[in-house]
PDB file of C-alpha atoms and ligand atoms in Angstrom:
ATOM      1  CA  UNK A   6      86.637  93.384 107.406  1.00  0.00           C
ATOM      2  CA  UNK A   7      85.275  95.987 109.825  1.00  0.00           C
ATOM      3  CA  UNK A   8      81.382  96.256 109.889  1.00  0.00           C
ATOM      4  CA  UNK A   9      79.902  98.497 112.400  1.00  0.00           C
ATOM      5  CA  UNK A  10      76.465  98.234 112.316  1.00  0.00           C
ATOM      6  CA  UNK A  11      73.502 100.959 113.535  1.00  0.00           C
ATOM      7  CA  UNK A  12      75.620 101.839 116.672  1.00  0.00           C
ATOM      8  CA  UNK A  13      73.461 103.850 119.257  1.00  0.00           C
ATOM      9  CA  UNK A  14      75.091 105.654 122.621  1.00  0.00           C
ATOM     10  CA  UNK A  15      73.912 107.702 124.656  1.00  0.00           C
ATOM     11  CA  UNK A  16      75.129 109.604 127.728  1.00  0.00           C
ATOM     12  CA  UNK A  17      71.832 110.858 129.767  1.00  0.00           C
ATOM     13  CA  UNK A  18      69.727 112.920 127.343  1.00  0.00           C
ATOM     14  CA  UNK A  19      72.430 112.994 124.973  1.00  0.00           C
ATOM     15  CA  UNK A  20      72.327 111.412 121.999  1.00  0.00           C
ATOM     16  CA  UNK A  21      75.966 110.799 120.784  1.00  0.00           C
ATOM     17  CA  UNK A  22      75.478 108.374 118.467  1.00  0.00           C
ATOM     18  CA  UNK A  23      72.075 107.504 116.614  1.00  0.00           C
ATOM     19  CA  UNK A  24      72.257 104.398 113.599  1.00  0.00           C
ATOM     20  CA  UNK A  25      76.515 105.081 113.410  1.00  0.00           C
ATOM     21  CA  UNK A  26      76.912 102.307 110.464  1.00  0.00           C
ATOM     22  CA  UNK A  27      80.283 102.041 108.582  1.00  0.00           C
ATOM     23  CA  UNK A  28      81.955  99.367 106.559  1.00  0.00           C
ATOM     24  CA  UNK A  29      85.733  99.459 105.962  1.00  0.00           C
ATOM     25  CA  UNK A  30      87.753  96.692 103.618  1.00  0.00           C
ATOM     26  CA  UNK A  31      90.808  95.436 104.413  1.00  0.00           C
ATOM     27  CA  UNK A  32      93.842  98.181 103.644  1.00  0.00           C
ATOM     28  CA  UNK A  33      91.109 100.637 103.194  1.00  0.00           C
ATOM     29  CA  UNK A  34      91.895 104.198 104.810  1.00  0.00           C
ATOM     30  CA  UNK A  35      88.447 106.090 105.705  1.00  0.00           C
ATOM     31  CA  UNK A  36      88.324 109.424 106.554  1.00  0.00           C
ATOM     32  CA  UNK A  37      85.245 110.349 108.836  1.00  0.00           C
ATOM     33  CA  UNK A  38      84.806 114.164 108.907  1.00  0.00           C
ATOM     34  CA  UNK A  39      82.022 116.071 110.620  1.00  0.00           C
ATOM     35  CA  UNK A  40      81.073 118.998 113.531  1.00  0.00           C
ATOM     36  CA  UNK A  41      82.353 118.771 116.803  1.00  0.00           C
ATOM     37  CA  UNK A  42      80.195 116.959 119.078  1.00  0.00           C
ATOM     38  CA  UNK A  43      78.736 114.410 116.243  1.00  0.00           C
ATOM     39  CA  UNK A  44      79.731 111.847 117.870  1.00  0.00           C
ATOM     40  CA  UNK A  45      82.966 110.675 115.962  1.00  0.00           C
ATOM     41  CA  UNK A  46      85.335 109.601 119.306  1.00  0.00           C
ATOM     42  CA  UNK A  47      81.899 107.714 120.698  1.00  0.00           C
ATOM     43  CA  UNK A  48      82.189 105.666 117.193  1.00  0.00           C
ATOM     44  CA  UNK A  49      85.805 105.379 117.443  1.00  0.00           C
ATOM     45  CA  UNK A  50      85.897 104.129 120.891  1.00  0.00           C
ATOM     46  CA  UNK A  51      83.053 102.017 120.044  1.00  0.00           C
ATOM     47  CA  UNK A  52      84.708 100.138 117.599  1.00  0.00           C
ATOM     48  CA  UNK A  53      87.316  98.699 120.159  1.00  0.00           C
ATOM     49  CA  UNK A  54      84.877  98.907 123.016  1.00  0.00           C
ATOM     50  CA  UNK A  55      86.469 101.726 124.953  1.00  0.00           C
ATOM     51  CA  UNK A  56      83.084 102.733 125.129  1.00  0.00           C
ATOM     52  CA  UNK A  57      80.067 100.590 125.288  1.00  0.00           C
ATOM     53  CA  UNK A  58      77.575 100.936 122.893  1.00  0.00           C
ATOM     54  CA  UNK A  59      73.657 100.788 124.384  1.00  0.00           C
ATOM     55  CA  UNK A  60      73.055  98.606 120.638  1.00  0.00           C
ATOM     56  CA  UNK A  61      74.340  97.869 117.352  1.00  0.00           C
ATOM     57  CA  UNK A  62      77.182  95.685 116.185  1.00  0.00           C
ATOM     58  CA  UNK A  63      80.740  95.968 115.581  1.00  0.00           C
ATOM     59  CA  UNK A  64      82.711  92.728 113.210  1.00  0.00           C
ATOM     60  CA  UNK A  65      86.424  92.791 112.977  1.00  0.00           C
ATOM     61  CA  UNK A  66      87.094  90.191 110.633  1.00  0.00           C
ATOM     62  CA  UNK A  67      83.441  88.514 111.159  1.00  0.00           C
ATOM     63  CA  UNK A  68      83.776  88.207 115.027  1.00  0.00           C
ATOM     64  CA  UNK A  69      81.577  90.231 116.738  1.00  0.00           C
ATOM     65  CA  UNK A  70      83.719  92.235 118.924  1.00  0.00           C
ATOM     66  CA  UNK A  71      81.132  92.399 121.812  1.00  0.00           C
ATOM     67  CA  UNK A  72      81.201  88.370 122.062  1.00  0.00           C
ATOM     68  CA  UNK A  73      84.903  88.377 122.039  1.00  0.00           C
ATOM     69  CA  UNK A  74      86.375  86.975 125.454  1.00  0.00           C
ATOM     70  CA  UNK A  75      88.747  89.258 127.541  1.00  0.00           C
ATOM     71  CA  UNK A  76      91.643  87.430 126.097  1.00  0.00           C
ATOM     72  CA  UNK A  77      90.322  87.708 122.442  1.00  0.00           C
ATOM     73  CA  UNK A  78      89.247  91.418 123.041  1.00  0.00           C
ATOM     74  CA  UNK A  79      92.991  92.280 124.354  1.00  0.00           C
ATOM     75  CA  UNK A  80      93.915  90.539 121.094  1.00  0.00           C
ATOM     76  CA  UNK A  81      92.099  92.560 118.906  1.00  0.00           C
ATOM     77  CA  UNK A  82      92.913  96.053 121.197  1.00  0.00           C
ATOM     78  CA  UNK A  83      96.907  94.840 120.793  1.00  0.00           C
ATOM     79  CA  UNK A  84      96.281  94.336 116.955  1.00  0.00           C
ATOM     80  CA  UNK A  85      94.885  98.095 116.645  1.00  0.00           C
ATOM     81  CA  UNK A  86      96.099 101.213 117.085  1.00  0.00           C
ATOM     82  CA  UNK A  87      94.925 103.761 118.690  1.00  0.00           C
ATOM     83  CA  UNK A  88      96.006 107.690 118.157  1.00  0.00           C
ATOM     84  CA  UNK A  89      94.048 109.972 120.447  1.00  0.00           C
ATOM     85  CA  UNK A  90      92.534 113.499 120.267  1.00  0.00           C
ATOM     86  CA  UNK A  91      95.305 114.712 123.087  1.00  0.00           C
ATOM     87  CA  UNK A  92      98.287 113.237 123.715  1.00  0.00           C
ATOM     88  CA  UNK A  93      98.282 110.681 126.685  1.00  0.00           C
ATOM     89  CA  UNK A  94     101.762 109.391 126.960  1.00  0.00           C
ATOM     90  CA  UNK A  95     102.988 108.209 130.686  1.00  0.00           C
ATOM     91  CA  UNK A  96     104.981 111.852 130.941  1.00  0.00           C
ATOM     92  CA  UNK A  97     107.031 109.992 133.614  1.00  0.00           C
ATOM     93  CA  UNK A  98     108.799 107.639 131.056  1.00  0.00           C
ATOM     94  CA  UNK A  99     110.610 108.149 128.639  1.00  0.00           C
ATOM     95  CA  UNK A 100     109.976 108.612 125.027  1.00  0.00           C
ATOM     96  CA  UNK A 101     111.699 104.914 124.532  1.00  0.00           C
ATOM     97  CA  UNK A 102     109.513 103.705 127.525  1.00  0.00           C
ATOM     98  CA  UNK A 103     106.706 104.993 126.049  1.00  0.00           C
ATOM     99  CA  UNK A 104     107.108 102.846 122.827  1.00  0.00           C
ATOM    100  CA  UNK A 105     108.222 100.099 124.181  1.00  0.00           C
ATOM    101  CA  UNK A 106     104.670  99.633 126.363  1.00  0.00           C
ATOM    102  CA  UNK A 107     102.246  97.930 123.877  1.00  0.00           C
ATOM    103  CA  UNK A 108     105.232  95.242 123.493  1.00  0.00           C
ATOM    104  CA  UNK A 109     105.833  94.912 126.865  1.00  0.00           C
ATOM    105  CA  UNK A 110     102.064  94.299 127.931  1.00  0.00           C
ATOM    106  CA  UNK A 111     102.005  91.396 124.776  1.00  0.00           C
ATOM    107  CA  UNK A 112     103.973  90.025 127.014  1.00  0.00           C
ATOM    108  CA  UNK A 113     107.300  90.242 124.710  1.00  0.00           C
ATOM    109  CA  UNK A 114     110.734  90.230 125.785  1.00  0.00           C
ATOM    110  CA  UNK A 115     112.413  93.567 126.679  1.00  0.00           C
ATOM    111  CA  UNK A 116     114.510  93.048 123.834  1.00  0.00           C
ATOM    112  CA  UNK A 117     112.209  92.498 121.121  1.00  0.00           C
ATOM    113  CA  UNK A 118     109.740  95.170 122.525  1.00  0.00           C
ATOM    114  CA  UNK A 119     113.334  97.566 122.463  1.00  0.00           C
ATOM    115  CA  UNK A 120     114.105  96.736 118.977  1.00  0.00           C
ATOM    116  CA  UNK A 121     110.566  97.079 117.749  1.00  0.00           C
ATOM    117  CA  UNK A 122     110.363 100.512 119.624  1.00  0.00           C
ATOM    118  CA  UNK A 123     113.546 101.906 118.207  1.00  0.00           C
ATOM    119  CA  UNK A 124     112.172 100.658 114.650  1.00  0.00           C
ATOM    120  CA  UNK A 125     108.835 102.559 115.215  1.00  0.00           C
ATOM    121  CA  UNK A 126     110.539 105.714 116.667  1.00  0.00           C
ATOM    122  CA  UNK A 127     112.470 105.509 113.303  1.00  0.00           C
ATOM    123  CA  UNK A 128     109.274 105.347 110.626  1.00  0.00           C
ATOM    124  CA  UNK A 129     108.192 108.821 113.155  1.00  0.00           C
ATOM    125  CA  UNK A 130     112.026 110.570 112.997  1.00  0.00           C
ATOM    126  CA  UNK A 131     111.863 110.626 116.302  1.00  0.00           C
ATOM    127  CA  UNK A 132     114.747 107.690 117.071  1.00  0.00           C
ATOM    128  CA  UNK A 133     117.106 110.394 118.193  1.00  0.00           C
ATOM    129  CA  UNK A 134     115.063 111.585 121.114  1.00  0.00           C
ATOM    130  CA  UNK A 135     114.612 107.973 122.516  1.00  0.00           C
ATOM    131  CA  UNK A 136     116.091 108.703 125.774  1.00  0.00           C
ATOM    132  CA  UNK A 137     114.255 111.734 126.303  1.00  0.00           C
ATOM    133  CA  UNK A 138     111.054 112.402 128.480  1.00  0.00           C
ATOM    134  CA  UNK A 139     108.297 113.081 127.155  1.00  0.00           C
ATOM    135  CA  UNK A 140     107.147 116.331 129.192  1.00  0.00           C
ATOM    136  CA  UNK A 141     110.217 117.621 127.373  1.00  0.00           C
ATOM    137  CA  UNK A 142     108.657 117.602 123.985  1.00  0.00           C
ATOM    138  CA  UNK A 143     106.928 120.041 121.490  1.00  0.00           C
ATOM    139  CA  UNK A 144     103.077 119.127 121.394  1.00  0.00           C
ATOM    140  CA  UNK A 145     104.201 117.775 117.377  1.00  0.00           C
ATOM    141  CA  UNK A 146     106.682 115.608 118.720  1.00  0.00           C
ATOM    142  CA  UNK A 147     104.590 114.173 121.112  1.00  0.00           C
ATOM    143  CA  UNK A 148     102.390 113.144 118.540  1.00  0.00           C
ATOM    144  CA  UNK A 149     105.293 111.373 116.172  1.00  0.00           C
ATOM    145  CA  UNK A 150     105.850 109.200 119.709  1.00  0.00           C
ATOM    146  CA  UNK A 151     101.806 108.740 120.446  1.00  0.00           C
ATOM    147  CA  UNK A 152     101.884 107.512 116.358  1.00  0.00           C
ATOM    148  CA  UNK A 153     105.138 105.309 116.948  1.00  0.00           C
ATOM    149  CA  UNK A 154     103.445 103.766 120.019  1.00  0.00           C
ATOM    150  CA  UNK A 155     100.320 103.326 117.769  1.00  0.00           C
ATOM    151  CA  UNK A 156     102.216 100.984 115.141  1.00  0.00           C
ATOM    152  CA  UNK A 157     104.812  99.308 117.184  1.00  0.00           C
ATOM    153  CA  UNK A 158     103.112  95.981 116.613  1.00  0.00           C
ATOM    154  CA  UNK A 159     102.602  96.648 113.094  1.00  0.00           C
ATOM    155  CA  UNK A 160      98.200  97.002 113.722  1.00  0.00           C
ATOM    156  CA  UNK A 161      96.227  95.774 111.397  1.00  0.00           C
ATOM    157  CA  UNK A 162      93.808  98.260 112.064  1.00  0.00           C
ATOM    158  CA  UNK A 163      94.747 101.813 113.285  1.00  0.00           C
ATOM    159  CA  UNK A 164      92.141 104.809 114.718  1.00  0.00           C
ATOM    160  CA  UNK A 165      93.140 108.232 114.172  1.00  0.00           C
ATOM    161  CA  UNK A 166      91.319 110.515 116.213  1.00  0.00           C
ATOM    162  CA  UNK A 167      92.045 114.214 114.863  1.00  0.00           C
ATOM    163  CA  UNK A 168      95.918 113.759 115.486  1.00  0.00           C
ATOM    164  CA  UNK A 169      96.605 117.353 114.386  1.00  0.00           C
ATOM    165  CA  UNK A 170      93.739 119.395 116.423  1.00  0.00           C
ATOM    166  CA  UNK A 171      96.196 120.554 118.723  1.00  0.00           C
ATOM    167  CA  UNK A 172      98.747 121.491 116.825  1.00  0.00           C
ATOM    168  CA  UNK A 173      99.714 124.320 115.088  1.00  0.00           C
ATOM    169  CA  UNK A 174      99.514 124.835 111.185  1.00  0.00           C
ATOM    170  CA  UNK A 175     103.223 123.729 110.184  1.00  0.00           C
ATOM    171  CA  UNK A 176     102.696 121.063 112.508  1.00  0.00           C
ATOM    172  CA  UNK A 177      99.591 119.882 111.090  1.00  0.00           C
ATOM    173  CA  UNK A 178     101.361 119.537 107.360  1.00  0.00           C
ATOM    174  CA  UNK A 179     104.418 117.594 108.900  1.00  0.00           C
ATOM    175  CA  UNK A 180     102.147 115.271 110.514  1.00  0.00           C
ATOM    176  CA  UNK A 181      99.870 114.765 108.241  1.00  0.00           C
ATOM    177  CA  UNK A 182     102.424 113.571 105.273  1.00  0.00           C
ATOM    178  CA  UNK A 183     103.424 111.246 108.261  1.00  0.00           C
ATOM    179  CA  UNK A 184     100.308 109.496 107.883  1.00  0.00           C
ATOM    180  CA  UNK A 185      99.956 109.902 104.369  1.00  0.00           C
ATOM    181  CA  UNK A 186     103.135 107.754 103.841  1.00  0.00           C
ATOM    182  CA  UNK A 187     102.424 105.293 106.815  1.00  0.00           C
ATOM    183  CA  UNK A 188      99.068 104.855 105.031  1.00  0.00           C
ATOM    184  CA  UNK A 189     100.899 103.302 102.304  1.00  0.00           C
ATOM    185  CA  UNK A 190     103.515 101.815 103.859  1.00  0.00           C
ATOM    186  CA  UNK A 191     101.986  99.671 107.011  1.00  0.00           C
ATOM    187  CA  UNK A 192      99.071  98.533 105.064  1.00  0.00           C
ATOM    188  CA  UNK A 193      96.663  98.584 107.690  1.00  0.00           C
ATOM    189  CA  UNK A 194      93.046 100.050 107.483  1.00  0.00           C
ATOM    190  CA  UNK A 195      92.727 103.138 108.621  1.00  0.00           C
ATOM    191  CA  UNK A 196      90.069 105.145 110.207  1.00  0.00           C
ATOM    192  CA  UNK A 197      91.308 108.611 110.573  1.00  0.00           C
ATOM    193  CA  UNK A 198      88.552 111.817 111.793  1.00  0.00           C
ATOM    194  CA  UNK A 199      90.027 114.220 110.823  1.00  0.00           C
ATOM    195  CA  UNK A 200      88.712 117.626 109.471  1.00  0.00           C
ATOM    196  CA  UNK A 201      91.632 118.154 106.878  1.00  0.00           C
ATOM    197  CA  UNK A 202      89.899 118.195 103.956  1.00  0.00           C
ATOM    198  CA  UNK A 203      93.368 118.252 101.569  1.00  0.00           C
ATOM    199  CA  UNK A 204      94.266 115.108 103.606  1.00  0.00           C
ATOM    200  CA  UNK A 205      91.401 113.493 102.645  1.00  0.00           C
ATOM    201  CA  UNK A 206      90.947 114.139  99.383  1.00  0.00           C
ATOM    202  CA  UNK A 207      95.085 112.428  98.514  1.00  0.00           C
ATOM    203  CA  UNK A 208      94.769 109.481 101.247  1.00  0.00           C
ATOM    204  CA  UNK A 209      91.638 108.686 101.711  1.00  0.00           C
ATOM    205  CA  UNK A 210      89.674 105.511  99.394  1.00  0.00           C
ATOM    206  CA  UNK A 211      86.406 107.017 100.985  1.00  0.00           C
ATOM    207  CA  UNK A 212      85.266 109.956 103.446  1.00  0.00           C
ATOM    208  CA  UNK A 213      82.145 109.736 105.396  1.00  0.00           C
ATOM    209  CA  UNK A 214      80.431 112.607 106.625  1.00  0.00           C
ATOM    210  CA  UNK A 215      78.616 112.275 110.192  1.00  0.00           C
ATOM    211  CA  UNK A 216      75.884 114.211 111.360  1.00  0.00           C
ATOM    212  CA  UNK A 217      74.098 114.065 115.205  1.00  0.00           C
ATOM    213  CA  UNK A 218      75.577 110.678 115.407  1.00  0.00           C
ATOM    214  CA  UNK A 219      75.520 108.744 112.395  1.00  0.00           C
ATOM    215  CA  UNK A 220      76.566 108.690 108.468  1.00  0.00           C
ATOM    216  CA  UNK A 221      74.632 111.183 106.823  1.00  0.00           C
ATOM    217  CA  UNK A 222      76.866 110.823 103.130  1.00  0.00           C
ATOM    218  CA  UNK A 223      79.676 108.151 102.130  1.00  0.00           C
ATOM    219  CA  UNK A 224      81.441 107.644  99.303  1.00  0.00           C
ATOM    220  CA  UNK A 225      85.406 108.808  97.212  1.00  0.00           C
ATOM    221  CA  UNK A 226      86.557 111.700  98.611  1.00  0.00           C
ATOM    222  CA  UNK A 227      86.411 113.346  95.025  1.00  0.00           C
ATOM    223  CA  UNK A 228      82.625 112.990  94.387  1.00  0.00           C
ATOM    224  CA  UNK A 229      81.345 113.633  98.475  1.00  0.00           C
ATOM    225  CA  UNK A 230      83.747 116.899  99.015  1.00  0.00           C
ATOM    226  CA  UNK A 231      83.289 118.365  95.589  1.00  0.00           C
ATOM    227  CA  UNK A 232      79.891 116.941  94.650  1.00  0.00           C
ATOM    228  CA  UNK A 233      78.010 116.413  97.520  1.00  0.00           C
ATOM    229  CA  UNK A 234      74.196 115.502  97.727  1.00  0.00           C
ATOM    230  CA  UNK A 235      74.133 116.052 101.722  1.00  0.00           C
ATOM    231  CA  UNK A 236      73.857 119.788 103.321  1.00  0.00           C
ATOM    232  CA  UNK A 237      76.758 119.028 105.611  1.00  0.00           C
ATOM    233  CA  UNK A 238      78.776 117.642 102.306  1.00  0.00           C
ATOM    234  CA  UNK A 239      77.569 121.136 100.759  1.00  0.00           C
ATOM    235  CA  UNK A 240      78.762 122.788 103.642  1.00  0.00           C
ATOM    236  CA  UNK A 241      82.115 121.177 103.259  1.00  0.00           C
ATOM    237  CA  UNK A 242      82.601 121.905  99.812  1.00  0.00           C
ATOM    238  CA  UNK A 243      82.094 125.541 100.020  1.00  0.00           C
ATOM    239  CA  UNK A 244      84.563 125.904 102.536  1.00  0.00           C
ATOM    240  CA  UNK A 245      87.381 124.153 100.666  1.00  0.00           C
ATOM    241  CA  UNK A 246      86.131 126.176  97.634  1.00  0.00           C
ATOM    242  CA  UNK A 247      86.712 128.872 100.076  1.00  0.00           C
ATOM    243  CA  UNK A 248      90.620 128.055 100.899  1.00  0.00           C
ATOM    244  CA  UNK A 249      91.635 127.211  97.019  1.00  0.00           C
ATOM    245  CA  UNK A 250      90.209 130.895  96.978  1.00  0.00           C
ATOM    246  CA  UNK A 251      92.147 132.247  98.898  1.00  0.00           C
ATOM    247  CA  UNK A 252      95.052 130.266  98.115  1.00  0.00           C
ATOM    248  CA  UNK A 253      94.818 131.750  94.481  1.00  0.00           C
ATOM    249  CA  UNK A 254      94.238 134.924  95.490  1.00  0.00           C
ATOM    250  CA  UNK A 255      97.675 134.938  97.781  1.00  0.00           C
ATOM    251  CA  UNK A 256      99.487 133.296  94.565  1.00  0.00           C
ATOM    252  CA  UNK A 257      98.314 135.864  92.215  1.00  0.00           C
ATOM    253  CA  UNK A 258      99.205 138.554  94.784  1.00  0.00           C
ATOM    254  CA  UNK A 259      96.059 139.941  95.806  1.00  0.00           C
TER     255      UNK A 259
HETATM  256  N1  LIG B 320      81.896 110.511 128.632  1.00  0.00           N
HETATM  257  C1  LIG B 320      80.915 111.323 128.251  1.00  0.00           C
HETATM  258  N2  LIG B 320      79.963 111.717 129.125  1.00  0.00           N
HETATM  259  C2  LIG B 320      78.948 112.515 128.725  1.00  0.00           C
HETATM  260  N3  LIG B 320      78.776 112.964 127.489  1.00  0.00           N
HETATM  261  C3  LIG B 320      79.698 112.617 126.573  1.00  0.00           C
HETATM  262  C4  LIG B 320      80.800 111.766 126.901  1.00  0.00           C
HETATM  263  N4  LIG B 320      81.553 111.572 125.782  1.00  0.00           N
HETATM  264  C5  LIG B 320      80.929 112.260 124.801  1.00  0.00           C
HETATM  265  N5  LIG B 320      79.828 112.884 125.273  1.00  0.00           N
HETATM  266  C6  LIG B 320      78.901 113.702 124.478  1.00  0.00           C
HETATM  267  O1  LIG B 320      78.526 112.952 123.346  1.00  0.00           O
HETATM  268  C7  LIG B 320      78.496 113.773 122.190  1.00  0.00           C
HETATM  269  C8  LIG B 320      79.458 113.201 121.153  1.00  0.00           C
HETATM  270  O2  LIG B 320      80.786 113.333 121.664  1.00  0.00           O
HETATM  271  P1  LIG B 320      82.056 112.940 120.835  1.00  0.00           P
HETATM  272  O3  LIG B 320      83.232 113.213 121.699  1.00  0.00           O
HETATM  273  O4  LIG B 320      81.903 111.578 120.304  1.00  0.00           O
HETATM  274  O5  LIG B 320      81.976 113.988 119.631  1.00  0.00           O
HETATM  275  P2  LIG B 320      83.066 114.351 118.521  1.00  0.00           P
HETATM  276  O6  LIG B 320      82.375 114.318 117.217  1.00  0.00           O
HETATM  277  O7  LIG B 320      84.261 113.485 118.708  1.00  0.00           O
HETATM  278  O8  LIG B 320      83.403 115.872 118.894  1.00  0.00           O
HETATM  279  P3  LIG B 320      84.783 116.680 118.698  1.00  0.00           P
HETATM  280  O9  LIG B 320      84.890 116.984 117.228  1.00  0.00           O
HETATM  281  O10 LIG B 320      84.584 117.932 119.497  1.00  0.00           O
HETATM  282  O11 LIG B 320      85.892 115.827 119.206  1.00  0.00           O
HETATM  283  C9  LIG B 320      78.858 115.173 122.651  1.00  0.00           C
HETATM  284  O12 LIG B 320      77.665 115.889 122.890  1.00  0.00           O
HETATM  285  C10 LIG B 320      79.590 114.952 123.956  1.00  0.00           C
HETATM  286  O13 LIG B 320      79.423 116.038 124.830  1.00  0.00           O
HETATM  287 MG1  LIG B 321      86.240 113.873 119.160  1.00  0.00          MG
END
């Protein structure tokens, strides 16, 4: 389904990404996890060629996206979507407007890019603030429009990249069962960075753990945040040993 394959970038002396390599099955939902700076947006961007890779391969459904034509590559980029670190909605438009742009640039009628943005603005509970612009919104609600414009055209594949990093902690849990349930209900494969480990361990089929640019540890989020055999897996696990800590300790009253 999606095979990335030994990806290598890098910006000057900088190596962001060094033998990235990932395979994800149809429907599968991935999280990728790992310290700032390891290169996870690089891979990300890779994958739908925001960013150009200096080697390696990326397949989407066997076709190697860097032979696609421009017409096959705007396929694929209108089949995925794409939620970024920070928020980059047209703060001129409306929240409606917003939506309605992935349809509009398929070159759908206004209608039927309307009605599909209304439906997507629904799945977020954000339907309500439609008319709206977007400057007007809380940095959470910005992100349920930034999803809905994300899976207005029902993707078959959509990239997450750390939705919830700028938002505060309630936030982060209202989002997050967001894309819990969307994970089950679009049936898409996911690939969501992300460094909520709780998130991982009830959505994700598999979490991959990248280090200076490439998969150091793969595998069920069970067995690679609990039972990890790499140092950055171990360095994972103690620190959600560390929060169920603390979380007992506040439930027992201490
Ligand atoms: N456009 C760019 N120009 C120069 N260097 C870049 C560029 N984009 C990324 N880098 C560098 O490449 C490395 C990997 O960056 P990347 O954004 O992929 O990391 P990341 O894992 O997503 O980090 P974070 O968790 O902070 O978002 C970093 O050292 C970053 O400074
Ligand atoms: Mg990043």
């Amino acid at each position: 389904m999606l095979r990335v394959r030994d990806l290598r970038k890098a910006y000057g002396s900088r190596q962001a990404l060094a033998g990235f390599s990932l395979d994800v099955e149809q429907g599968e939902t991935v999280v990728i996890m790992g310290p700032s700076g390891c290169g996870k947006s690089t891979a990300l961007k890779s994958i739908i060629r925001l960013v150009q890779p200096d080697s390696g391969v990326v397949t989407w459904r066997g076709r190697d996206v860097s032979d696609m034509s421009a017409d096959e590559l705007r396929a694929f980029r209108r089949r995925t979507g794409f939620v970024f670190q920070r928020s980059n909605l047209i703060g001129r438009l409306s929240v409606l407007h917003n939506v309605m742009l992935p349809g509009a640039m398929a070159g759908e009628s206004m209608e039927r890019a309307r009605c599909a943005a209304y439906e997507a603005l629904e799945a977020v509970g954000m339907a309500e603030s439609a008319g709206a612009f977007v400057t007007g919104l809380s940095g959470g609600e910005m992100q349920r429009v930034a999803i809905a414009r994300a899976i207005v055209n029902r993707p078959d594949l959509v990239l997450w990249d750390e939705p919830t990093s700028a938002l505060d902690p309630m936030l982060v849990i209202d989002i997050l069962t967001l894309m819990e349930s969307l994970s089950r209900s679009l049936g898409a494969t996911m690939v969501v960075v992300t460094h909520e480990a709780g998130f991982a361990m009830r959505a994700a089929d598999r979490v991959a753990l990248v280090d200076c640019g490439r998969v150091v540890e793969e595998g069920p989020p069970a067995r690679v945040l609990s039972c990890p055999s790499s140092i950055l897996g171990r360095r994972y696990a103690a620190c959600l040993a560390y929060s169920a800590g603390a979380q007992k300790e506040k439930a027992s009253g201490l």
